[in-house]
Amino acid sequence: MELDYLEIIKYYGKEILDSKNMQKEKEFMQHGNITVFDHSINVAIECLKLVHRYRIPVDQKTLVRGALLHDYFLYDWHEKDKSHKLHGFIHAEKALTNAEKEYELNEIERNMIYCHMFPLNLRIPKYKESIILTIADKIIATKETLEPYKKLIKVNEKYI
Ligand SMILES: [Fe+2]
Ligand SMILES: [Fe+2]
């Protein structure tokens, strides 16, 4: 089942997955033993699961791209650096700035990235894709923190 979602992600996310900076996310850790790259794919899978399970009509390409780029902040937030203390509050905006430099984003993708840290960041998600992403991100962050490696697939090696 997971593999079908991965196929959808590879199809719609190819431009992003193949990019140099996305590949760089494999070097940055997110939660536990999970890299930002794997986290982003896990979140994209969870987004697709939610829309399929609840039959929510969405633009799948937008959903996948926004999910893949939602943590495109491109630094290791565990490194000791003053600004990284504020990671939770600043990284969504940073991710959007980085993503806009490289990709032609639509309004929904921009909103997904910018608002994904709601409610910690008080920027209310405007589209259903944005709301789905905030929920999927929290589900996955919890799983990654509580049980790294157990239920989540390691996807790194599939995108060399
Ligand atoms: Fe995030
Ligand atoms: Fe995230």
PDB file of N, CA and C in Angstrom, residues 49-145:
ATOM      1  N   LYS A  49      -2.694   9.339   2.246  1.00  0.00           N
ATOM      2  CA  LYS A  49      -3.536   8.383   2.987  1.00  0.00           C
ATOM      3  C   LYS A  49      -4.805   9.056   3.485  1.00  0.00           C
ATOM      4  N   LEU A  50      -4.649  10.246   4.053  1.00  0.00           N
ATOM      5  CA  LEU A  50      -5.819  10.954   4.609  1.00  0.00           C
ATOM      6  C   LEU A  50      -6.831  11.286   3.515  1.00  0.00           C
ATOM      7  N   VAL A  51      -6.337  11.807   2.367  1.00  0.00           N
ATOM      8  CA  VAL A  51      -7.311  12.179   1.329  1.00  0.00           C
ATOM      9  C   VAL A  51      -7.979  10.956   0.709  1.00  0.00           C
ATOM     10  N   HIS A  52      -7.241   9.844   0.640  1.00  0.00           N
ATOM     11  CA  HIS A  52      -7.850   8.637   0.082  1.00  0.00           C
ATOM     12  C   HIS A  52      -8.831   8.023   1.075  1.00  0.00           C
ATOM     13  N   ARG A  53      -8.427   7.988   2.339  1.00  0.00           N
ATOM     14  CA  ARG A  53      -9.293   7.390   3.357  1.00  0.00           C
ATOM     15  C   ARG A  53     -10.593   8.159   3.494  1.00  0.00           C
ATOM     16  N   TYR A  54     -10.522   9.474   3.492  1.00  0.00           N
ATOM     17  CA  TYR A  54     -11.735  10.273   3.705  1.00  0.00           C
ATOM     18  C   TYR A  54     -12.296  10.829   2.395  1.00  0.00           C
ATOM     19  N   ARG A  55     -11.766  10.342   1.290  1.00  0.00           N
ATOM     20  CA  ARG A  55     -12.233  10.748  -0.049  1.00  0.00           C
ATOM     21  C   ARG A  55     -12.368  12.262  -0.190  1.00  0.00           C
ATOM     22  N   ILE A  56     -11.291  12.938   0.139  1.00  0.00           N
ATOM     23  CA  ILE A  56     -11.291  14.397   0.042  1.00  0.00           C
ATOM     24  C   ILE A  56     -10.763  14.772  -1.344  1.00  0.00           C
ATOM     25  N   PRO A  57     -11.566  15.472  -2.133  1.00  0.00           N
ATOM     26  CA  PRO A  57     -11.065  15.848  -3.458  1.00  0.00           C
ATOM     27  C   PRO A  57     -10.009  16.958  -3.361  1.00  0.00           C
ATOM     28  N   VAL A  58      -8.825  16.652  -3.828  1.00  0.00           N
ATOM     29  CA  VAL A  58      -7.741  17.649  -3.799  1.00  0.00           C
ATOM     30  C   VAL A  58      -6.958  17.568  -5.101  1.00  0.00           C
ATOM     31  N   ASP A  59      -6.120  18.558  -5.319  1.00  0.00           N
ATOM     32  CA  ASP A  59      -5.160  18.494  -6.409  1.00  0.00           C
ATOM     33  C   ASP A  59      -3.964  17.703  -5.863  1.00  0.00           C
ATOM     34  N   GLN A  60      -3.847  16.449  -6.284  1.00  0.00           N
ATOM     35  CA  GLN A  60      -2.815  15.568  -5.713  1.00  0.00           C
ATOM     36  C   GLN A  60      -1.405  16.082  -5.960  1.00  0.00           C
ATOM     37  N   LYS A  61      -1.206  16.685  -7.125  1.00  0.00           N
ATOM     38  CA  LYS A  61       0.132  17.191  -7.437  1.00  0.00           C
ATOM     39  C   LYS A  61       0.520  18.302  -6.453  1.00  0.00           C
ATOM     40  N   THR A  62      -0.411  19.200  -6.225  1.00  0.00           N
ATOM     41  CA  THR A  62      -0.179  20.280  -5.268  1.00  0.00           C
ATOM     42  C   THR A  62       0.057  19.723  -3.870  1.00  0.00           C
ATOM     43  N   LEU A  63      -0.763  18.759  -3.487  1.00  0.00           N
ATOM     44  CA  LEU A  63      -0.645  18.174  -2.149  1.00  0.00           C
ATOM     45  C   LEU A  63       0.744  17.546  -1.958  1.00  0.00           C
ATOM     46  N   VAL A  64       1.195  16.798  -2.948  1.00  0.00           N
ATOM     47  CA  VAL A  64       2.499  16.135  -2.862  1.00  0.00           C
ATOM     48  C   VAL A  64       3.622  17.169  -2.828  1.00  0.00           C
ATOM     49  N   ARG A  65       3.564  18.150  -3.726  1.00  0.00           N
ATOM     50  CA  ARG A  65       4.647  19.133  -3.800  1.00  0.00           C
ATOM     51  C   ARG A  65       4.731  19.980  -2.524  1.00  0.00           C
ATOM     52  N   GLY A  66       3.586  20.421  -2.029  1.00  0.00           N
ATOM     53  CA  GLY A  66       3.575  21.213  -0.795  1.00  0.00           C
ATOM     54  C   GLY A  66       4.111  20.400   0.372  1.00  0.00           C
ATOM     55  N   ALA A  67       3.719  19.126   0.431  1.00  0.00           N
ATOM     56  CA  ALA A  67       4.175  18.260   1.529  1.00  0.00           C
ATOM     57  C   ALA A  67       5.683  18.034   1.434  1.00  0.00           C
ATOM     58  N   LEU A  68       6.183  17.789   0.227  1.00  0.00           N
ATOM     59  CA  LEU A  68       7.620  17.535   0.075  1.00  0.00           C
ATOM     60  C   LEU A  68       8.456  18.756   0.464  1.00  0.00           C
ATOM     61  N   LEU A  69       7.907  19.938   0.220  1.00  0.00           N
ATOM     62  CA  LEU A  69       8.685  21.163   0.457  1.00  0.00           C
ATOM     63  C   LEU A  69       8.409  21.817   1.811  1.00  0.00           C
ATOM     64  N   HIS A  70       7.517  21.221   2.625  1.00  0.00           N
ATOM     65  CA  HIS A  70       7.078  21.963   3.806  1.00  0.00           C
ATOM     66  C   HIS A  70       8.202  22.236   4.811  1.00  0.00           C
ATOM     67  N   ASP A  71       9.228  21.392   4.815  1.00  0.00           N
ATOM     68  CA  ASP A  71      10.363  21.617   5.722  1.00  0.00           C
ATOM     69  C   ASP A  71      11.647  21.885   4.947  1.00  0.00           C
ATOM     70  N   TYR A  72      11.534  22.669   3.903  1.00  0.00           N
ATOM     71  CA  TYR A  72      12.660  22.951   3.024  1.00  0.00           C
ATOM     72  C   TYR A  72      13.531  24.075   3.591  1.00  0.00           C
ATOM     73  N   PHE A  73      13.822  23.999   4.876  1.00  0.00           N
ATOM     74  CA  PHE A  73      14.586  25.074   5.522  1.00  0.00           C
ATOM     75  C   PHE A  73      16.088  24.926   5.296  1.00  0.00           C
ATOM     76  N   LEU A  74      16.533  23.680   5.011  1.00  0.00           N
ATOM     77  CA  LEU A  74      17.907  23.421   4.565  1.00  0.00           C
ATOM     78  C   LEU A  74      19.009  23.794   5.560  1.00  0.00           C
ATOM     79  N   TYR A  75      18.801  23.464   6.808  1.00  0.00           N
ATOM     80  CA  TYR A  75      19.893  23.545   7.782  1.00  0.00           C
ATOM     81  C   TYR A  75      19.645  22.463   8.812  1.00  0.00           C
ATOM     82  N   ASP A  76      20.666  22.162   9.605  1.00  0.00           N
ATOM     83  CA  ASP A  76      20.478  21.174  10.667  1.00  0.00           C
ATOM     84  C   ASP A  76      20.055  21.919  11.929  1.00  0.00           C
ATOM     85  N   TRP A  77      18.805  21.788  12.281  1.00  0.00           N
ATOM     86  CA  TRP A  77      18.290  22.594  13.404  1.00  0.00           C
ATOM     87  C   TRP A  77      18.765  22.076  14.757  1.00  0.00           C
ATOM     88  N   HIS A  78      19.501  20.945  14.756  1.00  0.00           N
ATOM     89  CA  HIS A  78      20.063  20.458  16.010  1.00  0.00           C
ATOM     90  C   HIS A  78      21.415  21.105  16.311  1.00  0.00           C
ATOM     91  N   GLU A  79      22.018  21.706  15.265  1.00  0.00           N
ATOM     92  CA  GLU A  79      23.312  22.359  15.468  1.00  0.00           C
ATOM     93  C   GLU A  79      23.154  23.547  16.402  1.00  0.00           C
ATOM     94  N   LYS A  80      24.191  23.749  17.241  1.00  0.00           N
ATOM     95  CA  LYS A  80      24.089  24.867  18.178  1.00  0.00           C
ATOM     96  C   LYS A  80      24.279  26.187  17.433  1.00  0.00           C
ATOM     97  N   ASP A  81      23.221  26.891  17.330  1.00  0.00           N
ATOM     98  CA  ASP A  81      23.230  28.184  16.652  1.00  0.00           C
ATOM     99  C   ASP A  81      22.052  28.939  17.259  1.00  0.00           C
ATOM    100  N   LYS A  82      22.280  30.183  17.582  1.00  0.00           N
ATOM    101  CA  LYS A  82      21.228  30.965  18.250  1.00  0.00           C
ATOM    102  C   LYS A  82      19.883  30.881  17.518  1.00  0.00           C
ATOM    103  N   SER A  83      19.941  31.058  16.211  1.00  0.00           N
ATOM    104  CA  SER A  83      18.691  31.120  15.454  1.00  0.00           C
ATOM    105  C   SER A  83      17.939  29.779  15.475  1.00  0.00           C
ATOM    106  N   HIS A  84      18.671  28.684  15.675  1.00  0.00           N
ATOM    107  CA  HIS A  84      18.022  27.378  15.643  1.00  0.00           C
ATOM    108  C   HIS A  84      17.137  27.125  16.863  1.00  0.00           C
ATOM    109  N   LYS A  85      17.361  27.919  17.909  1.00  0.00           N
ATOM    110  CA  LYS A  85      16.487  27.815  19.088  1.00  0.00           C
ATOM    111  C   LYS A  85      15.060  28.194  18.720  1.00  0.00           C
ATOM    112  N   LEU A  86      14.974  29.038  17.731  1.00  0.00           N
ATOM    113  CA  LEU A  86      13.650  29.515  17.311  1.00  0.00           C
ATOM    114  C   LEU A  86      13.103  28.705  16.147  1.00  0.00           C
ATOM    115  N   HIS A  87      13.721  27.571  15.906  1.00  0.00           N
ATOM    116  CA  HIS A  87      13.378  26.754  14.746  1.00  0.00           C
ATOM    117  C   HIS A  87      11.867  26.620  14.524  1.00  0.00           C
ATOM    118  N   GLY A  88      11.163  26.277  15.600  1.00  0.00           N
ATOM    119  CA  GLY A  88       9.715  26.047  15.477  1.00  0.00           C
ATOM    120  C   GLY A  88       8.960  27.260  14.962  1.00  0.00           C
ATOM    121  N   PHE A  89       9.533  28.433  15.224  1.00  0.00           N
ATOM    122  CA  PHE A  89       8.825  29.664  14.857  1.00  0.00           C
ATOM    123  C   PHE A  89       9.260  30.236  13.514  1.00  0.00           C
ATOM    124  N   ILE A  90      10.449  29.868  13.077  1.00  0.00           N
ATOM    125  CA  ILE A  90      10.966  30.527  11.855  1.00  0.00           C
ATOM    126  C   ILE A  90      11.075  29.616  10.635  1.00  0.00           C
ATOM    127  N   HIS A  91      11.054  28.298  10.829  1.00  0.00           N
ATOM    128  CA  HIS A  91      11.456  27.455   9.708  1.00  0.00           C
ATOM    129  C   HIS A  91      10.423  27.388   8.572  1.00  0.00           C
ATOM    130  N   ALA A  92       9.162  27.618   8.875  1.00  0.00           N
ATOM    131  CA  ALA A  92       8.158  27.547   7.806  1.00  0.00           C
ATOM    132  C   ALA A  92       8.384  28.678   6.799  1.00  0.00           C
ATOM    133  N   GLU A  93       8.662  29.857   7.320  1.00  0.00           N
ATOM    134  CA  GLU A  93       8.910  30.996   6.440  1.00  0.00           C
ATOM    135  C   GLU A  93      10.194  30.789   5.636  1.00  0.00           C
ATOM    136  N   LYS A  94      11.210  30.250   6.321  1.00  0.00           N
ATOM    137  CA  LYS A  94      12.494  29.969   5.662  1.00  0.00           C
ATOM    138  C   LYS A  94      12.289  28.936   4.541  1.00  0.00           C
ATOM    139  N   ALA A  95      11.505  27.918   4.843  1.00  0.00           N
ATOM    140  CA  ALA A  95      11.235  26.864   3.852  1.00  0.00           C
ATOM    141  C   ALA A  95      10.563  27.472   2.622  1.00  0.00           C
ATOM    142  N   LEU A  96       9.621  28.374   2.853  1.00  0.00           N
ATOM    143  CA  LEU A  96       8.921  29.003   1.727  1.00  0.00           C
ATOM    144  C   LEU A  96       9.882  29.860   0.899  1.00  0.00           C
ATOM    145  N   THR A  97      10.718  30.634   1.575  1.00  0.00           N
ATOM    146  CA  THR A  97      11.692  31.471   0.859  1.00  0.00           C
ATOM    147  C   THR A  97      12.596  30.601  -0.007  1.00  0.00           C
ATOM    148  N   ASN A  98      13.119  29.514   0.576  1.00  0.00           N
ATOM    149  CA  ASN A  98      13.993  28.620  -0.195  1.00  0.00           C
ATOM    150  C   ASN A  98      13.258  27.992  -1.376  1.00  0.00           C
ATOM    151  N   ALA A  99      12.069  27.514  -1.113  1.00  0.00           N
ATOM    152  CA  ALA A  99      11.317  26.808  -2.156  1.00  0.00           C
ATOM    153  C   ALA A  99      10.972  27.751  -3.311  1.00  0.00           C
ATOM    154  N   GLU A 100      10.627  28.998  -2.970  1.00  0.00           N
ATOM    155  CA  GLU A 100      10.260  29.952  -4.023  1.00  0.00           C
ATOM    156  C   GLU A 100      11.427  30.299  -4.938  1.00  0.00           C
ATOM    157  N   LYS A 101      12.641  30.196  -4.390  1.00  0.00           N
ATOM    158  CA  LYS A 101      13.820  30.482  -5.211  1.00  0.00           C
ATOM    159  C   LYS A 101      13.991  29.444  -6.309  1.00  0.00           C
ATOM    160  N   GLU A 102      13.555  28.219  -6.041  1.00  0.00           N
ATOM    161  CA  GLU A 102      13.837  27.120  -6.966  1.00  0.00           C
ATOM    162  C   GLU A 102      12.650  26.630  -7.776  1.00  0.00           C
ATOM    163  N   TYR A 103      11.466  26.818  -7.244  1.00  0.00           N
ATOM    164  CA  TYR A 103      10.293  26.229  -7.904  1.00  0.00           C
ATOM    165  C   TYR A 103       9.216  27.264  -8.174  1.00  0.00           C
ATOM    166  N   GLU A 104       8.458  26.981  -9.197  1.00  0.00           N
ATOM    167  CA  GLU A 104       7.285  27.779  -9.522  1.00  0.00           C
ATOM    168  C   GLU A 104       6.152  27.248  -8.652  1.00  0.00           C
ATOM    169  N   LEU A 105       5.836  27.930  -7.571  1.00  0.00           N
ATOM    170  CA  LEU A 105       4.823  27.410  -6.643  1.00  0.00           C
ATOM    171  C   LEU A 105       3.469  28.050  -6.918  1.00  0.00           C
ATOM    172  N   ASN A 106       2.411  27.274  -6.736  1.00  0.00           N
ATOM    173  CA  ASN A 106       1.093  27.903  -6.825  1.00  0.00           C
ATOM    174  C   ASN A 106       0.689  28.415  -5.440  1.00  0.00           C
ATOM    175  N   GLU A 107      -0.420  29.132  -5.394  1.00  0.00           N
ATOM    176  CA  GLU A 107      -0.856  29.789  -4.148  1.00  0.00           C
ATOM    177  C   GLU A 107      -1.107  28.758  -3.031  1.00  0.00           C
ATOM    178  N   ILE A 108      -1.661  27.610  -3.402  1.00  0.00           N
ATOM    179  CA  ILE A 108      -1.960  26.592  -2.387  1.00  0.00           C
ATOM    180  C   ILE A 108      -0.661  26.011  -1.828  1.00  0.00           C
ATOM    181  N   GLU A 109       0.294  25.735  -2.701  1.00  0.00           N
ATOM    182  CA  GLU A 109       1.589  25.204  -2.236  1.00  0.00           C
ATOM    183  C   GLU A 109       2.264  26.194  -1.291  1.00  0.00           C
ATOM    184  N   ARG A 110       2.205  27.474  -1.651  1.00  0.00           N
ATOM    185  CA  ARG A 110       2.809  28.502  -0.785  1.00  0.00           C
ATOM    186  C   ARG A 110       2.136  28.521   0.576  1.00  0.00           C
ATOM    187  N   ASN A 111       0.816  28.451   0.572  1.00  0.00           N
ATOM    188  CA  ASN A 111       0.078  28.489   1.836  1.00  0.00           C
ATOM    189  C   ASN A 111       0.353  27.237   2.675  1.00  0.00           C
ATOM    190  N   MET A 112       0.457  26.095   2.009  1.00  0.00           N
ATOM    191  CA  MET A 112       0.764  24.846   2.717  1.00  0.00           C
ATOM    192  C   MET A 112       2.075  24.966   3.499  1.00  0.00           C
ATOM    193  N   ILE A 113       3.098  25.451   2.811  1.00  0.00           N
ATOM    194  CA  ILE A 113       4.427  25.546   3.438  1.00  0.00           C
ATOM    195  C   ILE A 113       4.401  26.588   4.556  1.00  0.00           C
ATOM    196  N   TYR A 114       3.874  27.749   4.241  1.00  0.00           N
ATOM    197  CA  TYR A 114       3.922  28.890   5.161  1.00  0.00           C
ATOM    198  C   TYR A 114       3.115  28.643   6.448  1.00  0.00           C
ATOM    199  N   CYS A 115       2.024  27.894   6.335  1.00  0.00           N
ATOM    200  CA  CYS A 115       1.111  27.735   7.478  1.00  0.00           C
ATOM    201  C   CYS A 115       1.211  26.369   8.157  1.00  0.00           C
ATOM    202  N   HIS A 116       2.183  25.532   7.780  1.00  0.00           N
ATOM    203  CA  HIS A 116       2.146  24.158   8.289  1.00  0.00           C
ATOM    204  C   HIS A 116       2.428  24.056   9.778  1.00  0.00           C
ATOM    205  N   MET A 117       2.964  25.099  10.387  1.00  0.00           N
ATOM    206  CA  MET A 117       3.254  25.031  11.825  1.00  0.00           C
ATOM    207  C   MET A 117       2.109  25.564  12.689  1.00  0.00           C
ATOM    208  N   PHE A 118       0.946  25.742  12.104  1.00  0.00           N
ATOM    209  CA  PHE A 118      -0.232  26.099  12.893  1.00  0.00           C
ATOM    210  C   PHE A 118      -0.539  24.942  13.871  1.00  0.00           C
ATOM    211  N   PRO A 119      -0.844  25.171  15.125  1.00  0.00           N
ATOM    212  CA  PRO A 119      -1.128  26.461  15.767  1.00  0.00           C
ATOM    213  C   PRO A 119       0.074  27.099  16.470  1.00  0.00           C
ATOM    214  N   LEU A 120       1.245  26.455  16.453  1.00  0.00           N
ATOM    215  CA  LEU A 120       2.418  27.087  17.081  1.00  0.00           C
ATOM    216  C   LEU A 120       2.673  28.442  16.426  1.00  0.00           C
ATOM    217  N   ASN A 121       2.640  28.465  15.111  1.00  0.00           N
ATOM    218  CA  ASN A 121       2.673  29.739  14.376  1.00  0.00           C
ATOM    219  C   ASN A 121       1.220  30.096  14.092  1.00  0.00           C
ATOM    220  N   LEU A 122       0.842  31.288  14.469  1.00  0.00           N
ATOM    221  CA  LEU A 122      -0.580  31.635  14.311  1.00  0.00           C
ATOM    222  C   LEU A 122      -0.908  32.101  12.899  1.00  0.00           C
ATOM    223  N   ARG A 123      -0.607  31.255  11.935  1.00  0.00           N
ATOM    224  CA  ARG A 123      -0.972  31.549  10.548  1.00  0.00           C
ATOM    225  C   ARG A 123      -1.938  30.449  10.128  1.00  0.00           C
ATOM    226  N   ILE A 124      -3.175  30.840   9.983  1.00  0.00           N
ATOM    227  CA  ILE A 124      -4.231  29.842   9.788  1.00  0.00           C
ATOM    228  C   ILE A 124      -4.211  29.292   8.357  1.00  0.00           C
ATOM    229  N   PRO A 125      -4.130  27.956   8.217  1.00  0.00           N
ATOM    230  CA  PRO A 125      -4.136  27.354   6.883  1.00  0.00           C
ATOM    231  C   PRO A 125      -5.422  27.713   6.138  1.00  0.00           C
ATOM    232  N   LYS A 126      -5.258  28.136   4.874  1.00  0.00           N
ATOM    233  CA  LYS A 126      -6.408  28.661   4.122  1.00  0.00           C
ATOM    234  C   LYS A 126      -7.084  27.629   3.225  1.00  0.00           C
ATOM    235  N   TYR A 127      -6.371  26.581   2.866  1.00  0.00           N
ATOM    236  CA  TYR A 127      -6.905  25.611   1.906  1.00  0.00           C
ATOM    237  C   TYR A 127      -6.967  24.226   2.534  1.00  0.00           C
ATOM    238  N   LYS A 128      -7.803  23.359   1.959  1.00  0.00           N
ATOM    239  CA  LYS A 128      -7.912  22.023   2.560  1.00  0.00           C
ATOM    240  C   LYS A 128      -6.578  21.283   2.488  1.00  0.00           C
ATOM    241  N   GLU A 129      -5.805  21.521   1.421  1.00  0.00           N
ATOM    242  CA  GLU A 129      -4.488  20.883   1.318  1.00  0.00           C
ATOM    243  C   GLU A 129      -3.583  21.335   2.471  1.00  0.00           C
ATOM    244  N   SER A 130      -3.705  22.605   2.849  1.00  0.00           N
ATOM    245  CA  SER A 130      -2.891  23.140   3.947  1.00  0.00           C
ATOM    246  C   SER A 130      -3.311  22.519   5.280  1.00  0.00           C
ATOM    247  N   ILE A 131      -4.608  22.349   5.460  1.00  0.00           N
ATOM    248  CA  ILE A 131      -5.108  21.757   6.713  1.00  0.00           C
ATOM    249  C   ILE A 131      -4.667  20.297   6.799  1.00  0.00           C
ATOM    250  N   ILE A 132      -4.787  19.582   5.685  1.00  0.00           N
ATOM    251  CA  ILE A 132      -4.362  18.176   5.657  1.00  0.00           C
ATOM    252  C   ILE A 132      -2.881  18.063   6.005  1.00  0.00           C
ATOM    253  N   LEU A 133      -2.079  18.969   5.452  1.00  0.00           N
ATOM    254  CA  LEU A 133      -0.638  18.935   5.743  1.00  0.00           C
ATOM    255  C   LEU A 133      -0.352  19.173   7.231  1.00  0.00           C
ATOM    256  N   THR A 134      -1.021  20.123   7.845  1.00  0.00           N
ATOM    257  CA  THR A 134      -0.734  20.376   9.274  1.00  0.00           C
ATOM    258  C   THR A 134      -1.086  19.148  10.104  1.00  0.00           C
ATOM    259  N   ILE A 135      -2.153  18.458   9.718  1.00  0.00           N
ATOM    260  CA  ILE A 135      -2.551  17.254  10.471  1.00  0.00           C
ATOM    261  C   ILE A 135      -1.546  16.123  10.214  1.00  0.00           C
ATOM    262  N   ALA A 136      -1.222  15.896   8.940  1.00  0.00           N
ATOM    263  CA  ALA A 136      -0.299  14.807   8.588  1.00  0.00           C
ATOM    264  C   ALA A 136       1.071  15.029   9.239  1.00  0.00           C
ATOM    265  N   ASP A 137       1.525  16.274   9.243  1.00  0.00           N
ATOM    266  CA  ASP A 137       2.837  16.588   9.820  1.00  0.00           C
ATOM    267  C   ASP A 137       2.872  16.237  11.306  1.00  0.00           C
ATOM    268  N   LYS A 138       1.775  16.513  11.999  1.00  0.00           N
ATOM    269  CA  LYS A 138       1.743  16.239  13.437  1.00  0.00           C
ATOM    270  C   LYS A 138       1.643  14.738  13.718  1.00  0.00           C
ATOM    271  N   ILE A 139       0.876  14.046  12.906  1.00  0.00           N
ATOM    272  CA  ILE A 139       0.778  12.580  13.067  1.00  0.00           C
ATOM    273  C   ILE A 139       2.168  11.966  12.883  1.00  0.00           C
ATOM    274  N   ILE A 140       2.845  12.371  11.817  1.00  0.00           N
ATOM    275  CA  ILE A 140       4.152  11.785  11.492  1.00  0.00           C
ATOM    276  C   ILE A 140       5.215  12.201  12.511  1.00  0.00           C
ATOM    277  N   ALA A 141       5.209  13.461  12.919  1.00  0.00           N
ATOM    278  CA  ALA A 141       6.193  13.914  13.909  1.00  0.00           C
ATOM    279  C   ALA A 141       6.045  13.109  15.191  1.00  0.00           C
ATOM    280  N   THR A 142       4.807  12.836  15.581  1.00  0.00           N
ATOM    281  CA  THR A 142       4.565  12.051  16.797  1.00  0.00           C
ATOM    282  C   THR A 142       5.085  10.631  16.620  1.00  0.00           C
ATOM    283  N   LYS A 143       4.773  10.012  15.487  1.00  0.00           N
ATOM    284  CA  LYS A 143       5.239   8.644  15.240  1.00  0.00           C
ATOM    285  C   LYS A 143       6.759   8.578  15.198  1.00  0.00           C
ATOM    286  N   GLU A 144       7.364   9.550  14.534  1.00  0.00           N
ATOM    287  CA  GLU A 144       8.830   9.533  14.392  1.00  0.00           C
ATOM    288  C   GLU A 144       9.506   9.726  15.735  1.00  0.00           C
ATOM    289  N   THR A 145       8.880  10.514  16.587  1.00  0.00           N
ATOM    290  CA  THR A 145       9.472  10.774  17.884  1.00  0.00           C
ATOM    291  C   THR A 145       9.287   9.583  18.814  1.00  0.00           C
TER     292      THR A 145
END
